[in-house]
Amino acid sequence: MASGSDLANEISPVDFIQLQEYIEYSSLKAKDAMRQFDAGGTLVQHRTGDHTDSAGLSLFLKHYLEVEDLPADLSQHLFQYFNTVEQNQLNKEGGVSLKAVSCYFSILEEGNPRDKLEYTFKLYDKDDNGLLDSTEVEKIVTQMMKAAEYLGWDVSELKPDLRDMLKAMDVDCSGTVTLQEWIQGGLNNIPLLVLLGLKVPDKDGQHVWRLKNFSRPTYCFVCQNMMLGLRKQGLACNICKLTVHSSCANKNQSPCVKTFVRSRTEIGCSVHDWISTDCESSRCEICQKKIKILTGKRCSWCHQMLDEADTCAVLGENLLNMTSEGHFLQIFPVMDTLPLLVFVNPKSGGRQGKRVLRKFQFLLNPRQVFDLTDGGPNPGLQFFRNLPGFRVLVCGGDGTVGWVLDAIDKADLRIHPPVAILPLGTGNDLARCLNWGGGYEGADLTDILKQIEESSVLQMDRWSLSVVPDDAVDEGDPVPNDIINNYFSIGVDASIAHQFHLMREKHPQKFNSRVRNKLWYFQLATSETISATCRNLKDCLTIESSGSAVDLSRLSLEGVAVLNIPSMHGGSNLWGETPCPEKPSHEVTVEAVELESCAQGMSDGLLEVVGLESVLEMGQIYSGLKRKAHRLLQAPHITLRTSKTLPMQIDGEPWMQPPCTIQICHRNQVKMLMASSAKAPGCFLK
């Protein structure tokens, strides 16, 4: 078997991180993609027995990861790696084991623990007799070790632990492991579940573990020994921050946060929930002495810290709110409070969304914090549906906000909750208009929570969009949405957004941060300036409302935008400020002189239409060199007709649309929360 240093020469940490990013954005599962090697599949000609050649592996990776131009060196490194894992050089067929390939990618994916354990069992049951013998078990250990090494685990500590754990699965001491023994043992084996990327069973008081490298002296709260090794690796709970050795995770440790109480009599009582945690160098709230190593207790709700080495901790022991498993959960808020439901998109803002999710799970009751990639918004809305006065915080970009607003519409709630935003996307135009800023910069989330408490409710218009193609046969791309929250546009800016969308679909790993995304936008905008693909837009577009047509003949436009909010392109106010606004008449306004006195509002039941001359003009407005775009129309409903295929976008989601008629009319209003200041704490404006 190759040494760790040999393998490092084959797959670098950068390669491995890149691979994980590809897997995260891919919609396929490894076991489904492997079917291309079966009879009738597109890769069957690259299969020889249970092996595939280098070309077959490369084509498989492109299909599985949904990337057309996968780096050749990454494919080559993986091919070499799988040969090393199988402990052989190139065999006479010149290929690598398909089972090794399938298992490796399967364990990097998220999935149902029972299904993944069953799949792994079948992969290593070489003779298909329903049993794992000692040789097959050793192959599992080897494969887990290789995956663990690149996930950053201390494999010298893990290998004997894995062997002992797998040996313990042989309950009847027969020398083999049955499928039932494998699944039952695996579901109760925390290090193995974490290594496989599986979720630990969801129970109240259950820790949510993740691998962590500690940069300072850290202790295990089970054996109370220090984490050893250069990287001091172990497991840390996302919710309570408890730290343990991987070898101690299966042993009895103090429980995690209790998320509900056992009876109605405890509702509204201010009850501490003391959990063991690293409070070193912090001071005890009672005696004000520094808390010693491994003696700290922290309340999971108020975050007070006590030292159990003193008599101080005794004050808290009688306040533990014990719960029973399987209890029917119902929310009973404390009087004079406004409960908060938090939705987080962990894929927003590069890796920022994942950190925000963990921080809110730590600050709040984890049951009020929902990962949108795990079932969407509906589970959270149904959990809170009968709760009067609750508020919603959406952590993500404009697309994530729109997703949640659509879900609130469909949830049939008695009272629609108001929505606040923690901006994690690229443009964050709606968040800017509501004073939440242009992007979260990592500041203390308690400041954001205070800002939500002080925020005010604003009714925001939403609009229905109907697209009817002139030719029913040639419908073009699917229209991404039929509701406008922010804006709708045709032409130059939609062309840039469409190119960006295609590029991100093809190279997802290149779009993993807000700064990088903006650089790509700038590059594509520069290219569009040269090509001017949407010049002479007036020759193929008409705009009207209630019989009043907009005269486009006097202008040379490359784009038209229909606005609901005063921000687009990540902070541009295309309508501009109105020095002496007049009260909206809720009638159609098309005359240039009258439009100069028309102010823009988010809750006035009116849309604003502007014309864009070029990419250069868009840049001038964004930078403040130009005050506004060309005002064309203000109206409560709009009809647009096109005579050729044009790029379009709705709230940042682009598509190519053949000739059609577009109708936009008022749909409803939703409650949004506006921050009290012009800039939310911890967020930037542009």
Short mmCIF file of N, CA and C in Angstrom, two decimals, residues 12-28 61 64-67 70-71 74 78 104-105 108-109 151 346-347 349-352 354-355 504-513 516-517:
data_model
loop_
_atom_site.label_atom_id
_atom_site.label_comp_id
_atom_site.label_asym_id
_atom_site.label_seq_id
_atom_site.Cartn_x
_atom_site.Cartn_y
_atom_site.Cartn_z
N SER A 12 -3.57 16.34 -4.66
CA SER A 12 -3.23 17.40 -3.72
C SER A 12 -4.48 17.80 -2.95
N PRO A 13 -4.31 18.47 -1.80
CA PRO A 13 -5.48 18.98 -1.07
C PRO A 13 -6.36 19.88 -1.93
N VAL A 14 -5.72 20.66 -2.82
CA VAL A 14 -6.50 21.53 -3.71
C VAL A 14 -7.37 20.69 -4.64
N ASP A 15 -6.79 19.59 -5.17
CA ASP A 15 -7.56 18.69 -6.03
C ASP A 15 -8.77 18.15 -5.29
N PHE A 16 -8.54 17.76 -4.03
CA PHE A 16 -9.62 17.14 -3.27
C PHE A 16 -10.73 18.14 -2.96
N ILE A 17 -10.35 19.36 -2.60
CA ILE A 17 -11.35 20.40 -2.33
C ILE A 17 -12.15 20.70 -3.59
N GLN A 18 -11.44 20.75 -4.73
CA GLN A 18 -12.12 21.00 -6.00
C GLN A 18 -13.12 19.88 -6.30
N LEU A 19 -12.72 18.65 -6.02
CA LEU A 19 -13.59 17.50 -6.25
C LEU A 19 -14.85 17.60 -5.39
N GLN A 20 -14.69 17.97 -4.12
CA GLN A 20 -15.85 18.11 -3.24
C GLN A 20 -16.79 19.20 -3.74
N GLU A 21 -16.25 20.29 -4.29
CA GLU A 21 -17.09 21.36 -4.82
C GLU A 21 -17.88 20.88 -6.03
N TYR A 22 -17.22 20.12 -6.91
CA TYR A 22 -17.94 19.55 -8.05
C TYR A 22 -19.11 18.69 -7.57
N ILE A 23 -18.86 17.82 -6.59
CA ILE A 23 -19.89 16.91 -6.09
C ILE A 23 -21.04 17.69 -5.47
N GLU A 24 -20.72 18.78 -4.75
CA GLU A 24 -21.74 19.57 -4.09
C GLU A 24 -22.72 20.17 -5.09
N TYR A 25 -22.22 20.58 -6.27
CA TYR A 25 -23.08 21.23 -7.26
C TYR A 25 -23.72 20.24 -8.24
N SER A 26 -23.24 18.99 -8.26
CA SER A 26 -23.80 18.01 -9.18
C SER A 26 -25.15 17.51 -8.68
N SER A 27 -26.07 17.25 -9.60
CA SER A 27 -27.39 16.74 -9.24
C SER A 27 -27.47 15.22 -9.30
N LEU A 28 -26.39 14.56 -9.74
CA LEU A 28 -26.39 13.11 -9.90
C LEU A 28 -25.79 12.42 -8.68
N LEU A 61 -16.42 10.80 -14.99
CA LEU A 61 -16.32 11.99 -14.14
C LEU A 61 -17.07 13.17 -14.76
N TYR A 64 -20.84 12.31 -14.32
CA TYR A 64 -21.25 12.32 -12.91
C TYR A 64 -21.20 13.73 -12.31
N LEU A 65 -20.11 14.46 -12.58
CA LEU A 65 -19.93 15.79 -12.00
C LEU A 65 -20.59 16.88 -12.84
N GLU A 66 -21.13 16.50 -14.01
CA GLU A 66 -21.82 17.43 -14.90
C GLU A 66 -20.93 18.62 -15.29
N VAL A 67 -19.69 18.28 -15.66
CA VAL A 67 -18.71 19.29 -16.07
C VAL A 67 -18.09 18.84 -17.39
N LEU A 70 -13.63 18.99 -17.50
CA LEU A 70 -12.96 18.60 -16.27
C LEU A 70 -11.45 18.66 -16.47
N PRO A 71 -10.69 19.29 -15.56
CA PRO A 71 -9.23 19.35 -15.72
C PRO A 71 -8.63 17.97 -15.93
N LEU A 74 -6.65 16.44 -12.98
CA LEU A 74 -7.46 15.90 -11.90
C LEU A 74 -7.93 14.49 -12.22
N LEU A 78 -6.81 11.07 -10.16
CA LEU A 78 -7.80 10.13 -9.62
C LEU A 78 -7.55 8.72 -10.15
N TYR A 104 -15.93 5.32 -3.41
CA TYR A 104 -15.23 6.54 -3.02
C TYR A 104 -16.13 7.76 -3.18
N PHE A 105 -16.80 7.88 -4.34
CA PHE A 105 -17.66 9.04 -4.55
C PHE A 105 -18.93 8.96 -3.72
N LEU A 108 -18.58 10.43 -0.30
CA LEU A 108 -18.44 11.89 -0.24
C LEU A 108 -19.77 12.61 -0.42
N GLU A 109 -20.79 11.88 -0.85
CA GLU A 109 -22.10 12.48 -1.05
C GLU A 109 -22.90 12.46 0.26
N LEU A 151 -9.75 13.86 4.12
CA LEU A 151 -10.67 14.70 4.87
C LEU A 151 -9.98 15.32 6.08
N PRO A 346 -27.20 27.17 2.77
CA PRO A 346 -25.76 26.98 3.01
C PRO A 346 -24.91 27.13 1.76
N LYS A 347 -25.54 27.12 0.57
CA LYS A 347 -24.78 27.26 -0.67
C LYS A 347 -24.62 28.72 -1.09
N GLY A 349 -23.28 32.57 -0.91
CA GLY A 349 -22.08 33.25 -0.44
C GLY A 349 -20.87 32.36 -0.32
N GLY A 350 -20.67 31.44 -1.28
CA GLY A 350 -19.55 30.49 -1.18
C GLY A 350 -19.76 29.59 0.02
N ARG A 351 -18.82 29.56 0.94
CA ARG A 351 -18.94 28.74 2.14
C ARG A 351 -19.52 29.53 3.32
N GLN A 352 -19.87 30.80 3.07
CA GLN A 352 -20.37 31.65 4.13
C GLN A 352 -21.69 31.13 4.70
N LYS A 354 -22.76 28.11 5.14
CA LYS A 354 -22.57 27.02 6.09
C LYS A 354 -22.18 27.55 7.45
N ARG A 355 -21.30 28.56 7.47
CA ARG A 355 -20.88 29.15 8.75
C ARG A 355 -22.05 29.84 9.45
N ARG A 504 -21.56 29.57 -15.16
CA ARG A 504 -21.61 28.97 -13.82
C ARG A 504 -22.08 27.52 -13.88
N GLU A 505 -23.02 27.22 -14.78
CA GLU A 505 -23.46 25.84 -14.94
C GLU A 505 -22.32 24.95 -15.44
N LYS A 506 -21.47 25.52 -16.29
CA LYS A 506 -20.38 24.74 -16.89
C LYS A 506 -19.18 24.63 -15.96
N HIS A 507 -18.90 25.70 -15.20
CA HIS A 507 -17.73 25.73 -14.30
C HIS A 507 -18.15 26.16 -12.90
N PRO A 508 -18.92 25.37 -12.17
CA PRO A 508 -19.43 25.81 -10.86
C PRO A 508 -18.33 26.14 -9.87
N GLN A 509 -17.18 25.47 -10.00
CA GLN A 509 -16.09 25.69 -9.04
C GLN A 509 -15.49 27.08 -9.16
N LYS A 510 -15.73 27.78 -10.27
CA LYS A 510 -15.17 29.11 -10.48
C LYS A 510 -16.05 30.22 -9.90
N PHE A 511 -17.20 29.85 -9.36
CA PHE A 511 -18.16 30.85 -8.88
C PHE A 511 -18.50 30.58 -7.41
N ASN A 512 -17.48 30.56 -6.57
CA ASN A 512 -17.69 30.16 -5.18
C ASN A 512 -17.51 31.31 -4.19
N SER A 513 -17.51 32.56 -4.67
CA SER A 513 -17.44 33.68 -3.75
C SER A 513 -18.09 34.90 -4.38
N ARG A 516 -15.51 36.88 -6.54
CA ARG A 516 -15.21 36.22 -7.81
C ARG A 516 -16.37 36.33 -8.78
N ASN A 517 -17.60 36.21 -8.27
CA ASN A 517 -18.78 36.35 -9.13
C ASN A 517 -18.84 37.73 -9.77
#
